[in-house]
């Protein structure tokens, strides 16, 4: 069974932009699945459709065999949004506690997980710091921690490397490989292709809402690195609208 099954999904926004055009994908268990595409390709829209934050016009999405429109299917997900906003007046452990409460985790479990997660993402020494004092990189690390508070079976990450320095990116990569080793499936959108190439098993490439390529990382990078493969592929696509 696929962990995420996306079948013939289309989404047109009210302004007439066709953000997704008949997209089908299957994500296998314990895969690190990379979702790539230039700006405006539809990556965030697809992620929001998986989370039911945006309703597709057409098609079906299921999470571990259950329709994504059922709230009970989404309890198994962890999500790091792109450009996430955090309540600035909270400190790191208060934010994690708040997210843990949303998942209705008992206080003892929340405490344990907050300790473990703050260590895992390297923020233990800043646990009492207000979020308004956090750098972009620290916010991303905390964003990863909040996405893992419910021990998700599926982790959905929208640009987790955004704003991270090389050390931060290496830490996130180690964390993802560790989570995969523990049985999680990871669906990740990113622009940092050199990074993605080092840890993704499988890749899908969107362009103007259409899935234009999908395959294992091995297949796609057999002749050249991912960045060159990607640039060549996108340059050779007929363009129907301006990139956003
Ligand atoms: P990506 O994540 O690949 O950059 P998006 O999914 O954000 O792409 O956007 C896909 C297309 O849909 C773009 O043309 C974008 O301008 C448009 N779009 C995204 N969100 C909205 C929205 N809420 N309303 C109207 N158009 C949108």
XYZ file of C-alpha atoms and ligand atoms in Angstrom:
271
model
C 0.000 0.000 0.000
C 1.278 3.476 -0.718
C 1.621 5.839 2.186
C 0.438 8.754 0.084
C -1.675 8.174 -2.973
C -2.449 11.157 -5.171
C -4.709 10.327 -8.078
C -5.567 12.705 -10.927
C -5.606 15.788 -8.749
C -6.388 19.162 -10.328
C -6.790 22.552 -8.690
C -7.772 25.847 -10.290
C -7.730 28.912 -8.025
C -10.483 31.521 -8.235
C -8.163 33.835 -10.178
C -8.113 31.233 -12.960
C -4.597 29.862 -12.283
C -4.500 26.120 -12.894
C -2.045 25.267 -10.106
C -2.359 21.472 -10.479
C -3.280 19.689 -13.660
C -4.117 15.990 -13.361
C -1.298 15.056 -11.013
C -0.882 11.422 -9.911
C 1.819 10.154 -7.544
C 2.372 7.297 -5.142
C 4.738 7.500 -2.223
C 5.992 4.165 -0.862
C 6.641 3.435 2.816
C 9.922 4.738 4.238
C 10.726 6.663 1.105
C 12.218 10.127 1.204
C 10.274 11.553 -1.715
C 11.409 14.872 -3.208
C 8.886 17.204 -4.832
C 10.704 19.608 -7.127
C 9.751 22.333 -9.555
C 10.462 25.989 -10.305
C 8.649 28.761 -8.414
C 4.949 28.644 -9.137
C 5.027 25.002 -10.303
C 2.332 23.946 -7.807
C 4.405 22.280 -5.055
C 2.852 24.143 -2.121
C -0.623 23.735 -3.592
C -0.105 19.970 -3.803
C 1.140 19.852 -0.214
C -1.868 21.903 0.926
C -4.201 19.549 -0.946
C -2.630 16.560 0.874
C -3.318 18.357 4.156
C -6.806 19.371 3.050
C -5.895 23.027 3.603
C -6.799 23.549 -0.042
C -9.547 21.454 -1.616
C -8.739 20.015 -5.021
C -11.409 20.355 -7.722
C -10.826 16.888 -8.997
C -9.095 13.670 -8.000
C -8.464 11.713 -4.796
C -5.766 11.803 -2.172
C -5.336 9.150 0.486
C -3.003 8.958 3.454
C -2.192 5.433 4.654
C -5.289 4.207 2.845
C -7.722 6.789 4.252
C -9.118 9.783 2.348
C -7.163 12.945 3.190
C -10.446 14.745 3.794
C -10.955 12.665 6.995
C -9.381 14.393 9.988
C -8.335 11.005 11.427
C -5.980 10.433 8.473
C -4.167 13.703 9.126
C -3.377 12.864 12.758
C -0.609 10.618 11.390
C 1.034 13.526 9.582
C 3.661 16.010 10.642
C 3.851 19.255 8.666
C 6.407 21.990 8.298
C 4.791 24.815 6.287
C 6.755 27.145 4.051
C 7.267 30.599 5.652
C 5.575 29.500 8.836
C 4.475 32.151 11.273
C 5.004 31.462 14.938
C 3.490 33.227 17.959
C 6.414 35.522 18.811
C 5.507 35.904 22.481
C 5.986 32.180 23.195
C 9.297 30.510 23.925
C 10.494 27.337 22.199
C 9.135 24.864 24.724
C 5.806 26.711 24.982
C 5.347 26.466 21.220
C 6.037 22.728 21.239
C 3.712 22.286 24.205
C 0.974 24.175 22.360
C 1.328 21.963 19.260
C 1.393 18.869 21.489
C -1.894 20.005 23.053
C -3.443 20.325 19.601
C -2.665 16.610 19.168
C -4.187 16.002 22.626
C -0.972 14.478 23.953
C -0.945 14.023 27.750
C 1.285 16.414 29.695
C 3.864 13.733 30.630
C 4.341 12.687 26.981
C 4.574 16.341 25.911
C 7.318 16.991 28.447
C 9.328 13.945 27.343
C 8.983 14.721 23.667
C 9.824 18.396 24.088
C 13.103 17.444 25.809
C 13.995 14.896 23.132
C 13.034 17.115 20.199
C 14.825 20.215 21.447
C 17.965 18.090 21.758
C 17.461 16.522 18.329
C 17.191 19.894 16.584
C 19.978 21.519 18.637
C 17.822 24.069 20.484
C 18.106 22.771 24.041
C 20.037 25.832 25.208
C 17.349 28.155 23.755
C 14.300 26.390 25.140
C 13.299 29.409 27.269
C 14.059 32.022 24.592
C 11.154 33.961 23.096
C 10.589 33.174 19.437
C 10.924 36.844 18.517
C 14.661 36.440 19.249
C 15.013 33.424 16.906
C 16.936 33.571 13.622
C 15.457 32.063 10.456
C 17.600 28.958 10.924
C 16.435 28.516 14.511
C 12.825 28.901 13.401
C 13.339 26.153 10.824
C 14.825 23.856 13.460
C 11.904 24.551 15.780
C 9.545 24.075 12.830
C 11.013 20.606 12.355
C 10.554 19.856 16.050
C 6.875 20.897 16.021
C 6.310 18.743 12.915
C 7.569 15.715 14.849
C 5.753 16.232 18.162
C 3.055 13.642 17.306
C 5.614 11.015 16.162
C 4.172 11.170 12.663
C 4.265 8.233 10.270
C 4.444 10.696 7.414
C 6.377 13.932 7.526
C 5.516 16.646 5.009
C 8.115 19.373 4.712
C 7.722 22.455 2.540
C 11.203 23.925 1.939
C 12.803 22.793 5.218
C 16.249 23.995 4.086
C 15.122 27.563 3.500
C 17.268 29.940 5.559
C 19.565 27.255 6.913
C 23.344 27.485 6.785
C 25.375 24.417 5.678
C 25.584 23.130 9.241
C 21.821 23.492 9.690
C 21.216 21.668 6.393
C 23.524 18.841 7.432
C 21.654 18.544 10.748
C 18.287 18.383 8.979
C 19.612 15.725 6.624
C 20.867 13.608 9.548
C 17.509 14.012 11.236
C 15.595 12.939 8.125
C 17.763 9.854 7.651
C 17.291 8.989 11.314
C 13.491 9.341 10.979
C 13.473 7.218 7.849
C 15.531 4.588 9.701
C 12.864 4.624 12.415
C 10.176 3.868 9.812
C 8.830 7.302 8.795
C 8.003 8.351 5.255
C 9.088 11.840 4.224
C 7.624 14.024 1.480
C 9.772 17.085 0.953
C 9.736 20.054 -1.387
C 12.994 21.921 -1.831
C 14.972 24.191 -4.108
C 18.284 23.046 -2.720
C 18.846 20.321 -5.290
C 22.436 19.493 -4.354
C 21.138 18.709 -0.881
C 18.048 16.790 -2.027
C 20.250 14.627 -4.232
C 22.147 13.317 -1.226
C 19.186 11.878 0.655
C 16.040 11.506 -1.497
C 15.154 8.068 -2.841
C 12.599 9.210 -5.358
C 11.792 12.478 -7.120
C 8.795 14.051 -8.855
C 9.151 17.235 -10.901
C 6.252 19.632 -11.417
C 6.129 22.341 -14.054
C 3.153 24.690 -14.437
C 0.969 22.300 -12.454
C 1.846 19.207 -14.468
C 3.929 16.272 -13.386
C 6.626 16.186 -16.032
C 9.021 13.603 -14.596
C 9.105 11.030 -11.857
C 11.682 8.417 -11.006
C 14.225 7.096 -8.572
C 17.104 9.394 -7.731
C 19.458 6.775 -9.207
C 17.652 6.837 -12.572
C 17.443 10.619 -12.785
C 21.057 11.222 -11.849
C 22.602 8.362 -13.806
C 24.164 10.709 -16.401
C 24.455 14.069 -14.590
C 23.795 15.644 -11.233
C 20.261 16.561 -10.214
C 20.702 20.296 -10.655
C 21.871 19.955 -14.277
C 19.188 17.379 -14.995
C 16.520 19.689 -13.551
C 17.657 22.846 -15.368
C 17.846 21.058 -18.714
C 14.441 19.463 -18.246
C 12.727 22.735 -17.303
C 14.440 24.722 -20.078
C 13.125 22.239 -22.603
C 9.507 22.585 -21.481
C 7.078 24.586 -23.578
C 5.959 27.515 -21.372
C 2.298 28.470 -21.338
C 2.417 31.220 -18.700
C 4.843 33.441 -16.864
C 6.558 31.849 -13.882
C 5.484 33.472 -10.627
P 5.207 26.538 -5.766
O 5.014 26.045 -4.378
O 5.712 25.459 -6.687
O 6.043 27.783 -5.856
P 2.380 27.278 -5.624
O 1.626 26.048 -5.365
O 2.647 28.214 -4.496
O 3.771 26.896 -6.362
O 1.647 28.129 -6.760
C 1.204 27.538 -7.968
C 0.455 28.597 -8.752
O -0.764 28.898 -8.081
C 1.202 29.909 -8.899
O 0.900 30.449 -10.182
C 0.617 30.767 -7.789
O 0.677 32.147 -8.111
C -0.819 30.282 -7.762
N -1.417 30.394 -6.428
C -0.943 29.846 -5.278
N -1.768 30.102 -4.252
C -2.786 30.838 -4.762
C -3.983 31.399 -4.195
N -4.287 31.251 -2.914
N -4.807 32.076 -5.028
C -4.522 32.209 -6.335
N -3.427 31.700 -6.936
C -2.570 31.010 -6.156
